[in-house]
Coordinates of C-alpha atoms in Angstrom, one line a residue:
M11 CA 177.6 128.1 142.8
Q12 CA 179.7 129.5 140.2
K13 CA 179.5 126.9 137.7
N14 CA 176.2 127.3 137.7
K15 CA 176.1 130.9 136.6
E16 CA 178.4 129.9 133.5
K17 CA 177.2 130.8 130.2
S18 CA 176.5 128.8 127.5
L19 CA 175.3 130.6 124.5
T20 CA 177.9 133.3 124.1
L21 CA 179.2 135.4 120.8
L22 CA 182.4 133.2 120.7
S23 CA 180.1 130.2 120.9
I24 CA 177.6 131.2 118.1
L25 CA 181.0 132.7 115.8
I26 CA 183.0 128.9 116.1
G27 CA 179.8 127.0 115.5
I28 CA 178.6 128.7 112.4
A29 CA 182.5 128.5 111.2
G30 CA 182.2 124.5 112.0
A31 CA 178.5 124.4 110.8
I32 CA 179.5 125.5 107.0
P33 CA 182.0 122.0 106.6
V34 CA 180.1 119.6 108.6
S35 CA 176.7 119.9 106.7
A36 CA 178.8 120.1 103.6
S37 CA 180.5 116.8 103.9
S38 CA 177.4 115.3 105.4
F39 CA 175.8 116.3 101.9
Y40 CA 178.6 115.0 100.0
I41 CA 178.4 111.7 102.3
V42 CA 175.0 110.6 101.9
L43 CA 174.4 111.4 98.2
K44 CA 178.0 109.3 97.2
F45 CA 177.3 106.7 99.7
G46 CA 173.9 106.5 101.1
A47 CA 174.6 106.3 104.8
L48 CA 174.6 109.4 107.2
P49 CA 176.6 109.3 110.3
W50 CA 176.4 111.6 113.3
P51 CA 178.7 114.1 113.3
T52 CA 178.4 114.4 116.9
I53 CA 181.8 113.2 118.8
M54 CA 184.1 115.0 115.8
V55 CA 182.5 118.3 116.1
T56 CA 182.2 117.7 120.2
L57 CA 186.2 117.2 119.3
I58 CA 186.5 120.1 117.7
S59 CA 184.4 122.5 119.8
I60 CA 186.8 121.9 122.6
S61 CA 190.1 122.2 120.9
L62 CA 188.9 125.5 119.1
L63 CA 187.5 127.0 122.5
K64 CA 190.7 126.0 124.4
L65 CA 192.3 128.5 121.6
F66 CA 190.8 131.1 123.2
K67 CA 191.8 130.2 127.0
R68 CA 188.0 128.7 127.3
N69 CA 187.3 125.6 129.2
N70 CA 183.3 126.2 130.0
M71 CA 181.6 122.4 129.6
K72 CA 178.3 124.3 128.6
E73 CA 179.9 126.6 126.5
I74 CA 181.1 123.7 124.4
T75 CA 178.2 121.6 124.2
V76 CA 176.2 124.7 123.1
T77 CA 179.0 125.1 120.4
H78 CA 178.8 121.5 119.3
T79 CA 174.8 121.9 119.4
I80 CA 175.4 124.8 116.4
M81 CA 178.3 122.9 114.6
S82 CA 176.3 119.3 114.6
A83 CA 172.5 120.9 113.0
G84 CA 173.9 120.7 109.4
S85 CA 174.3 117.0 109.2
M86 CA 170.7 115.8 109.2
V87 CA 169.5 118.9 107.6
A88 CA 171.6 117.5 104.6
G89 CA 170.1 114.2 105.1
G90 CA 166.7 115.2 104.8
V91 CA 167.2 116.8 101.3
A92 CA 169.5 114.4 100.1
F93 CA 167.3 111.6 100.5
T94 CA 164.6 113.4 98.8
L95 CA 164.8 115.9 96.2
P96 CA 167.2 114.0 94.2
G97 CA 164.4 111.5 93.5
Y98 CA 162.9 114.5 91.4
L99 CA 165.7 114.4 89.2
L100 CA 165.6 110.9 89.2
L101 CA 162.2 110.6 87.7
G102 CA 163.3 113.1 84.9
G103 CA 162.5 116.4 86.8
N104 CA 164.7 119.2 85.5
L105 CA 167.1 121.2 87.8
K106 CA 166.5 124.7 86.6
D107 CA 162.7 123.9 87.4
I108 CA 164.1 124.2 91.0
D109 CA 164.1 127.8 92.5
K110 CA 167.0 128.2 94.4
M111 CA 165.1 130.8 97.1
L112 CA 162.0 127.9 97.4
L113 CA 164.6 124.9 98.3
F114 CA 166.3 127.2 101.1
F115 CA 162.6 128.4 102.3
T116 CA 161.6 124.2 102.2
I117 CA 164.7 123.7 104.0
L118 CA 165.0 125.9 106.5
T119 CA 160.7 125.4 107.1
G120 CA 161.6 121.7 107.9
S121 CA 164.7 122.9 110.3
I122 CA 162.5 125.3 112.1
L123 CA 159.5 122.8 112.6
G124 CA 162.2 119.9 113.9
A125 CA 163.9 122.3 116.3
F126 CA 160.6 122.8 117.4
L127 CA 159.1 119.7 117.5
S128 CA 162.0 118.1 119.1
Y129 CA 161.6 121.1 122.1
I130 CA 158.5 120.0 122.9
F131 CA 159.3 116.2 123.0
R132 CA 162.7 116.8 124.9
K133 CA 161.3 116.2 128.3
K134 CA 159.1 113.2 127.5
L135 CA 161.6 111.5 125.7
I136 CA 164.8 112.2 128.1
E137 CA 163.9 113.1 131.3
E138 CA 160.5 111.3 131.4
E139 CA 161.5 108.2 129.1
G140 CA 165.3 108.2 130.0
L141 CA 166.0 107.1 126.7
E142 CA 169.5 106.5 126.0
F143 CA 170.6 108.5 123.1
P144 CA 174.0 106.9 122.6
I145 CA 175.7 109.8 120.6
G146 CA 174.3 112.1 123.2
E147 CA 175.9 110.0 126.0
A148 CA 179.3 109.9 123.9
A149 CA 179.2 113.3 123.5
Y150 CA 178.5 113.9 126.8
T151 CA 181.4 111.9 128.2
L152 CA 184.2 113.1 126.0
V153 CA 182.9 116.8 126.8
S154 CA 184.3 115.9 130.8
S155 CA 186.9 113.9 130.1
G156 CA 189.1 116.5 130.3
K157 CA 191.4 114.3 127.5
N158 CA 191.4 117.1 124.7
K159 CA 194.5 117.3 122.8
D160 CA 195.6 113.7 122.7
S161 CA 192.0 113.3 121.6
M162 CA 192.5 115.8 118.8
K163 CA 195.9 114.4 117.4
I164 CA 194.0 110.7 117.1
V165 CA 191.4 112.3 114.5
G166 CA 193.9 114.6 113.0
V167 CA 196.0 111.1 112.0
G168 CA 192.7 109.4 111.1
T169 CA 191.4 112.5 109.1
L170 CA 195.0 113.0 107.3
I171 CA 194.8 109.2 106.2
S172 CA 191.2 109.3 105.2
S173 CA 192.2 112.5 102.9
V174 CA 195.4 111.0 101.5
I175 CA 193.5 107.7 100.2
S176 CA 190.2 109.9 98.9
I177 CA 192.0 111.9 97.2
F178 CA 194.1 109.2 95.1
R179 CA 191.1 107.4 94.6
D180 CA 188.9 109.8 93.3
F181 CA 191.5 112.3 91.9
S182 CA 193.5 111.4 88.4
F183 CA 197.0 113.2 88.0
F184 CA 197.4 112.3 84.6
K185 CA 195.3 113.2 82.0
G186 CA 193.2 110.3 80.6
K187 CA 194.5 108.0 83.6
A188 CA 192.2 106.2 86.0
P189 CA 193.4 107.2 89.7
F190 CA 195.8 105.4 91.4
I191 CA 193.3 103.4 93.6
P192 CA 190.3 102.3 92.2
T193 CA 186.8 103.1 93.6
V194 CA 185.5 99.6 93.6
Y195 CA 187.9 96.6 93.7
T196 CA 186.3 93.2 93.2
L197 CA 188.1 89.8 93.8
K198 CA 189.1 87.7 90.6
N199 CA 186.3 85.4 91.0
G200 CA 184.4 88.2 90.8
M201 CA 182.1 87.2 93.7
L202 CA 183.0 89.9 96.1
S203 CA 183.1 93.9 95.7
F204 CA 183.8 96.2 98.1
Y205 CA 183.6 99.9 98.5
V206 CA 187.2 101.3 99.1
S207 CA 186.7 103.9 101.5
P208 CA 188.2 104.9 105.1
L209 CA 184.6 106.8 105.4
L210 CA 182.5 103.3 105.2
L211 CA 184.9 101.8 107.9
G212 CA 184.5 104.5 110.3
I213 CA 181.0 104.7 109.9
G214 CA 180.9 100.3 110.9
Y215 CA 183.3 101.3 113.6
I216 CA 181.3 103.7 115.3
L217 CA 177.6 101.6 115.1
G218 CA 179.9 98.4 115.9
F219 CA 179.5 95.3 115.7
T220 CA 176.2 94.5 116.7
N221 CA 174.5 96.4 113.9
T222 CA 177.3 96.2 111.2
F223 CA 176.5 92.5 111.9
I224 CA 172.8 92.7 111.6
W225 CA 173.2 94.9 108.8
F226 CA 175.5 92.3 107.0
L227 CA 173.2 89.8 107.6
G228 CA 170.3 91.6 105.8
G229 CA 173.0 92.4 102.8
A230 CA 174.0 88.5 102.8
F231 CA 171.0 87.2 102.7
I232 CA 170.2 89.3 99.8
H233 CA 173.9 88.5 97.7
F234 CA 174.4 85.2 98.5
I235 CA 170.6 83.4 98.8
A236 CA 167.9 85.7 97.3
A237 CA 169.9 87.0 94.0
P238 CA 171.5 83.6 93.0
I239 CA 167.9 82.0 93.3
A240 CA 166.2 84.8 91.1
K241 CA 169.2 85.0 88.4
F242 CA 168.8 80.9 88.5
K243 CA 165.0 81.7 88.0
N244 CA 165.5 84.0 84.6
I245 CA 163.7 87.1 87.3
A246 CA 164.6 90.2 85.7
D247 CA 163.3 93.0 88.6
F248 CA 164.8 91.2 91.4
D249 CA 166.1 94.8 92.6
I250 CA 162.7 96.2 92.6
M251 CA 161.3 93.1 94.4
K252 CA 164.0 93.4 97.0
N253 CA 163.6 97.2 96.8
S254 CA 159.3 96.8 98.1
F255 CA 160.4 94.3 100.5
G256 CA 163.2 96.4 102.2
M257 CA 161.0 100.0 102.0
G258 CA 157.8 97.6 103.5
F259 CA 160.6 96.1 106.4
M260 CA 161.6 99.6 107.1
I261 CA 157.9 101.4 107.6
G262 CA 157.2 98.4 109.3
I263 CA 159.5 99.0 111.5
G264 CA 158.4 102.7 112.3
I265 CA 154.9 101.5 112.7
S266 CA 156.4 99.5 115.6
I267 CA 157.8 102.7 116.9
I268 CA 154.6 104.5 117.1
I269 CA 152.7 101.9 118.8
K270 CA 155.4 101.5 121.1
I271 CA 155.3 105.2 122.1
L272 CA 151.5 105.2 122.8
L273 CA 151.6 101.9 124.4
P274 CA 151.6 102.5 128.7
K275 CA 155.0 100.8 129.6
K276 CA 154.2 97.6 132.3
H277 CA 157.3 99.4 134.7
E278 CA 154.9 102.9 134.9
T279 CA 153.4 103.1 138.4
D280 CA 150.0 106.1 138.3
T281 CA 151.7 108.0 141.3
K282 CA 150.0 111.3 141.9
N283 CA 153.8 112.7 141.4
N284 CA 154.2 111.2 138.0
A285 CA 150.7 112.1 137.0
K286 CA 151.5 115.6 138.2
S287 CA 154.7 115.2 135.6
L288 CA 152.6 114.2 132.7
K289 CA 150.3 116.7 133.0
I290 CA 152.7 119.7 133.6
S291 CA 154.6 118.3 130.8
S292 CA 151.5 118.2 128.9
I293 CA 150.5 122.0 129.5
N294 CA 153.6 122.8 129.3
S295 CA 153.6 121.6 125.6
A296 CA 150.2 122.0 124.1
P297 CA 150.0 125.9 123.4
V298 CA 153.4 125.7 121.9
L299 CA 152.5 122.5 119.5
G300 CA 149.4 124.8 118.8
I301 CA 151.1 128.0 118.1
L302 CA 153.9 126.0 115.8
T303 CA 150.5 124.0 114.1
I304 CA 149.0 127.0 113.1
F305 CA 151.9 128.7 112.0
A306 CA 153.2 126.1 109.7
F307 CA 149.9 125.6 108.4
I308 CA 149.7 129.5 107.5
I309 CA 153.5 128.7 105.6
I310 CA 152.7 126.0 103.6
S311 CA 149.1 126.3 102.5
M312 CA 150.8 130.5 101.3
I313 CA 153.9 129.2 99.6
Y314 CA 153.2 125.9 98.1
K315 CA 149.5 126.7 97.2
I316 CA 147.9 123.3 98.6
S317 CA 144.9 123.0 100.0
P318 CA 144.1 123.4 103.7
F319 CA 143.5 120.4 103.9
L320 CA 146.9 118.8 102.9
S321 CA 148.4 121.4 104.9
I322 CA 146.8 120.2 108.1
I323 CA 148.1 116.4 107.0
V324 CA 151.4 117.8 106.0
I325 CA 152.0 119.2 109.7
I326 CA 150.3 115.8 111.3
I327 CA 153.1 114.0 109.5
C328 CA 155.5 115.9 110.8
I329 CA 154.9 115.9 114.0
L330 CA 154.2 112.1 114.4
C331 CA 157.3 111.1 112.2
A332 CA 159.4 113.5 114.4
A333 CA 158.3 111.6 117.6
I334 CA 159.1 108.4 115.4
A335 CA 162.5 109.7 114.9
G336 CA 163.1 110.9 118.5
Y337 CA 162.0 107.5 119.5
S338 CA 164.2 105.8 117.3
T339 CA 167.5 108.0 117.8
G340 CA 167.5 107.6 121.8
K341 CA 166.8 103.6 121.3
T342 CA 169.5 102.8 118.9
G343 CA 171.3 105.8 117.7
I344 CA 169.8 105.1 114.4
N345 CA 167.5 107.7 112.2
P346 CA 166.0 106.3 109.3
M347 CA 164.2 109.4 108.2
E348 CA 163.8 107.9 104.3
I349 CA 161.0 105.8 105.9
Y350 CA 159.6 109.5 107.2
A351 CA 159.9 111.0 103.6
V352 CA 158.1 107.6 102.0
I353 CA 155.2 107.5 104.6
S354 CA 154.3 111.5 103.3
I355 CA 154.5 110.4 99.7
L356 CA 152.3 107.7 100.5
V357 CA 149.4 109.5 102.1
I358 CA 149.7 113.0 100.4
S359 CA 149.7 111.2 96.7
F360 CA 147.1 108.8 97.8
L361 CA 145.1 111.9 99.7
N362 CA 146.0 113.7 95.8
S363 CA 144.2 110.9 93.8
L364 CA 141.5 110.5 96.2
L365 CA 140.7 114.5 96.4
N366 CA 141.7 116.1 93.7
G367 CA 139.0 117.0 90.8
L368 CA 136.3 115.4 93.4
K369 CA 133.1 117.6 92.9
I370 CA 131.5 118.7 95.8
G371 CA 128.2 120.4 94.8
S372 CA 128.9 122.6 91.7
S373 CA 132.2 122.9 92.8
V374 CA 135.4 120.8 91.8
F375 CA 138.4 120.1 94.6
S376 CA 141.7 120.7 93.8
T377 CA 144.4 119.6 95.8
N378 CA 147.2 121.7 93.3
I379 CA 149.8 119.1 94.1
T380 CA 152.4 118.9 91.6
L381 CA 155.8 116.4 91.4
L382 CA 158.2 119.0 92.3
T383 CA 155.9 120.0 95.5
L384 CA 155.2 116.8 96.6
F385 CA 159.1 116.0 96.8
F386 CA 159.1 119.7 98.5
I387 CA 156.5 118.4 101.2
A388 CA 159.3 115.1 101.6
C389 CA 161.8 117.1 102.3
I390 CA 160.4 119.5 104.9
V391 CA 159.5 116.4 106.4
A392 CA 162.9 114.4 106.2
V393 CA 164.4 117.4 107.7
A394 CA 162.5 117.8 110.5
C395 CA 162.8 114.1 111.4
G396 CA 166.3 114.7 110.8
L397 CA 167.4 117.4 112.9
A398 CA 164.7 116.5 115.7
G399 CA 167.0 112.9 116.4
D400 CA 170.2 115.3 116.0
I401 CA 169.2 117.9 118.8
L402 CA 167.7 115.1 120.9
N403 CA 171.0 113.5 121.0
D404 CA 172.7 117.4 121.9
F405 CA 169.5 117.7 124.2
K406 CA 170.9 114.4 126.3
S407 CA 174.2 115.7 126.2
G408 CA 173.0 119.2 127.5
F409 CA 170.3 117.5 130.2
N410 CA 173.6 115.8 131.5
M411 CA 175.8 119.0 131.3
K412 CA 172.2 120.9 132.9
V413 CA 172.9 123.3 130.4
R414 CA 169.5 125.2 129.5
P415 CA 167.6 123.4 126.8
F416 CA 166.0 126.9 125.2
E417 CA 169.8 127.9 124.6
Q418 CA 170.5 124.8 122.8
F419 CA 167.5 125.0 121.1
I420 CA 168.5 129.0 119.7
G421 CA 172.3 127.2 118.9
E422 CA 170.3 124.2 116.8
I423 CA 168.0 127.3 114.6
I424 CA 171.0 129.0 114.2
G425 CA 173.1 126.2 112.6
A426 CA 170.1 124.8 110.7
A427 CA 169.8 128.3 109.0
V428 CA 173.6 128.4 108.1
S429 CA 173.4 125.1 107.2
S430 CA 170.3 125.5 105.2
A431 CA 172.1 128.2 102.7
V432 CA 175.3 125.5 102.3
I433 CA 173.1 123.0 101.5
T434 CA 171.1 124.9 99.0
F435 CA 174.3 126.1 97.4
L436 CA 176.1 122.7 97.1
F437 CA 172.6 121.0 95.5
F438 CA 173.0 123.0 92.6
I439 CA 176.8 122.5 92.7
F440 CA 176.4 118.5 92.8
F441 CA 173.9 118.1 89.9
N442 CA 175.5 120.8 87.9
I443 CA 178.5 118.5 87.6
Y444 CA 177.3 114.9 88.8
K445 CA 175.2 113.4 86.1
N446 CA 175.4 109.7 86.2
I447 CA 173.4 109.1 89.6
G448 CA 171.4 106.3 91.3
P449 CA 172.2 102.9 93.2
M450 CA 174.0 101.4 90.5
E451 CA 177.5 100.1 90.7
N452 CA 180.0 103.0 89.5
S453 CA 177.5 105.9 89.6
D454 CA 178.6 109.0 90.7
L455 CA 176.2 109.7 93.5
I456 CA 174.4 106.3 94.6
V457 CA 171.7 108.7 96.0
L458 CA 170.0 105.6 97.3
Q459 CA 167.6 106.8 99.4
A460 CA 166.3 109.3 96.9
S461 CA 165.4 106.7 94.7
I462 CA 163.3 104.5 97.1
V463 CA 161.6 107.3 97.6
A464 CA 161.2 108.1 93.6
S465 CA 160.2 104.8 93.4
V466 CA 157.2 104.8 95.3
M467 CA 155.9 108.0 92.9
K468 CA 154.5 104.9 90.3
G469 CA 152.8 102.8 93.1
I470 CA 154.4 100.7 95.1
P471 CA 155.2 97.5 92.8
F472 CA 155.4 94.3 94.3
I473 CA 152.8 95.2 96.6
H474 CA 152.8 91.8 97.9
L475 CA 156.4 92.1 99.1
F476 CA 155.9 95.2 100.3
W477 CA 153.4 94.3 102.9
L478 CA 155.3 91.4 103.6
G479 CA 158.1 93.1 105.1
L480 CA 155.8 95.8 106.8
L481 CA 154.2 92.5 108.4
A482 CA 158.3 91.1 109.1
G483 CA 159.3 94.8 110.4
L484 CA 156.7 95.5 112.8
V485 CA 156.6 91.7 114.3
L486 CA 160.5 91.7 115.0
N487 CA 160.8 95.4 116.1
M488 CA 157.7 94.6 118.5
L489 CA 159.4 91.9 119.8
N490 CA 162.4 94.1 120.4
L491 CA 164.9 92.6 118.4
P492 CA 167.8 94.6 116.9
V493 CA 166.0 94.7 112.7
L494 CA 166.6 98.5 112.0
T495 CA 169.9 97.5 110.1
F496 CA 168.8 94.7 109.0
G497 CA 166.3 96.3 106.7
I498 CA 169.4 98.6 105.4
G499 CA 171.5 95.9 104.5
I500 CA 168.3 94.7 102.2
Y501 CA 168.1 97.5 99.7
L502 CA 172.1 98.9 100.1
P503 CA 174.3 97.3 97.4
F504 CA 176.8 94.3 98.8
Y505 CA 179.5 96.0 98.2
L506 CA 178.8 99.4 100.2
T507 CA 177.9 96.8 102.7
L508 CA 181.1 94.7 103.4
P509 CA 183.7 97.6 104.4
V510 CA 180.8 99.1 107.0
F511 CA 181.1 94.9 108.5
I512 CA 184.6 94.9 108.6
G513 CA 185.2 98.6 110.7
G514 CA 182.4 96.9 113.2
L515 CA 184.1 94.0 113.4
L516 CA 187.3 96.1 114.3
N517 CA 185.1 98.1 116.8
S518 CA 184.6 94.3 118.5
I519 CA 188.5 93.6 118.3
A520 CA 189.6 96.7 119.6
K521 CA 187.4 95.9 122.9
K522 CA 189.2 93.0 123.5
I523 CA 192.6 94.8 123.4
S524 CA 191.6 97.7 125.4
E525 CA 189.1 100.0 127.0
K526 CA 191.4 103.1 125.9
F527 CA 192.4 101.2 122.5
S528 CA 188.8 101.1 121.4
S529 CA 188.3 104.7 122.7
D530 CA 191.0 106.1 120.3
A531 CA 190.0 104.2 117.5
L532 CA 186.3 105.5 117.6
L533 CA 188.4 108.8 117.7
F534 CA 190.3 107.4 115.1
A535 CA 187.7 106.6 113.0
N536 CA 185.8 109.8 113.3
G537 CA 188.8 111.2 111.5
L538 CA 188.4 108.8 109.1
M539 CA 185.0 109.7 108.3
S540 CA 186.1 113.7 108.3
G541 CA 188.5 113.4 106.0
E542 CA 187.0 111.7 102.7
A543 CA 183.8 113.4 103.8
I544 CA 185.6 116.8 103.1
T545 CA 187.7 115.6 100.1
G546 CA 184.9 114.8 98.3
V547 CA 183.0 118.4 98.8
I548 CA 186.8 120.0 97.9
L549 CA 187.0 117.9 95.0
S550 CA 183.2 118.5 93.7
I551 CA 184.0 122.3 94.6
I552 CA 187.0 121.8 92.1
A553 CA 185.6 120.3 89.1
Y554 CA 182.3 122.8 89.2
V555 CA 185.0 125.9 89.3
K556 CA 186.9 124.2 86.2
L557 CA 183.4 124.2 84.2
F558 CA 183.6 128.3 84.1
I559 CA 187.4 128.0 83.9

């Protein structure tokens, strides 16, 4: 009986959660800008929460769950920003044109929408659908395992090794000389290159062999088959062609997810209890969704000064894409946020071109959509979808732990608000320091997803390949084939794919050794991701400070 009265959201959990949310959001922002990939930080922050609360002699598992909920919020918020707004700079936009307060407000708006939508969808996806949410399940297992001290030692070793490698790769100790470790190592024959990155190995290990192998197949198809054929036929626009196909492929997967949500499940029975449960769910959710829609409509219309019609469209896109994000995360543990940004830009751009300047009687309709406003809208949607996936993982862990969902919801709002401020600050630091951005080898920041989002601004090049990719992604995912990572392999540079695949291969080997070895290796992989990401943020801030010395 006493256990049920344990508090989850406490002052200590809030303070520790905020302290953890700052480095987590900062490191996640660096990861996605540098590598074009964003791992879930849930396992890492769960371990940190366990250890820090233990210092205060707190072993309340519910309090731990809420603490790691606050910490992890910033990761997917960072992804939503990094997947969209750098695209504005890639298209020639000026960093000085981006107002700091408006950027902060944009990120915060997306965060609030994502938190509310995930709270609304929680009952349907977790309690009624019973989706797996593997990251959330892993966090629950970790909290209830009790092996806190030993686990933190393993993560610490991984963090230390990763940090050392990152420093020797990214920092030059002697003026005018290259760092000791090359960023990209190329074999003598020049056929293969791979990024020297502990972080990418860690990502691969956590994704596992199946996902990384499919990822590898997507990259291998492009690198070993499609690219040589294009070179033989002197096709100069091959990279644009394969990105068009890859983008269509990922959007096709997104559409199939919507269809799966809408289609009735064969195993469901129309019992009275089931119908009553669904009815109760919809009654509870409808008023909240209605109030949220009105609130979002007023805010978006006033702040961005766009037409009421387009404001409603933005909100509808946000709701639908957040549902897709939740379903995708629950089924695969993967949340392709760039797809939601692309959908937003495609729909709003089309409507803008259709309606702007349209004469209605004696008046002329104006949509008032600028390039920057369009990227702000895409950012809102991407952040909302990213946060929806994150908090639904946390809700899954909390559901198993019997934590009150509302307390986790409040925790997510707190973490997202803090992270919004951190990411706004770092956005201007990074893009003042790093000028060579784009998905090219040896670029300072790869901003891969943002470049794909930016590419649709001028219309979709090679539209026939886009539709072919869309059809392929739609059909294959409807057949329940694990093709989500195949699309990532298509447009991610192969030198980044290789270390990810090696990480997945190591996962398979570790599982064959023993369950304990595999579990410890998972903790070590989280350390590898943490060390490189945190080191990258520190080096970036040092470089920024040097500009003023």
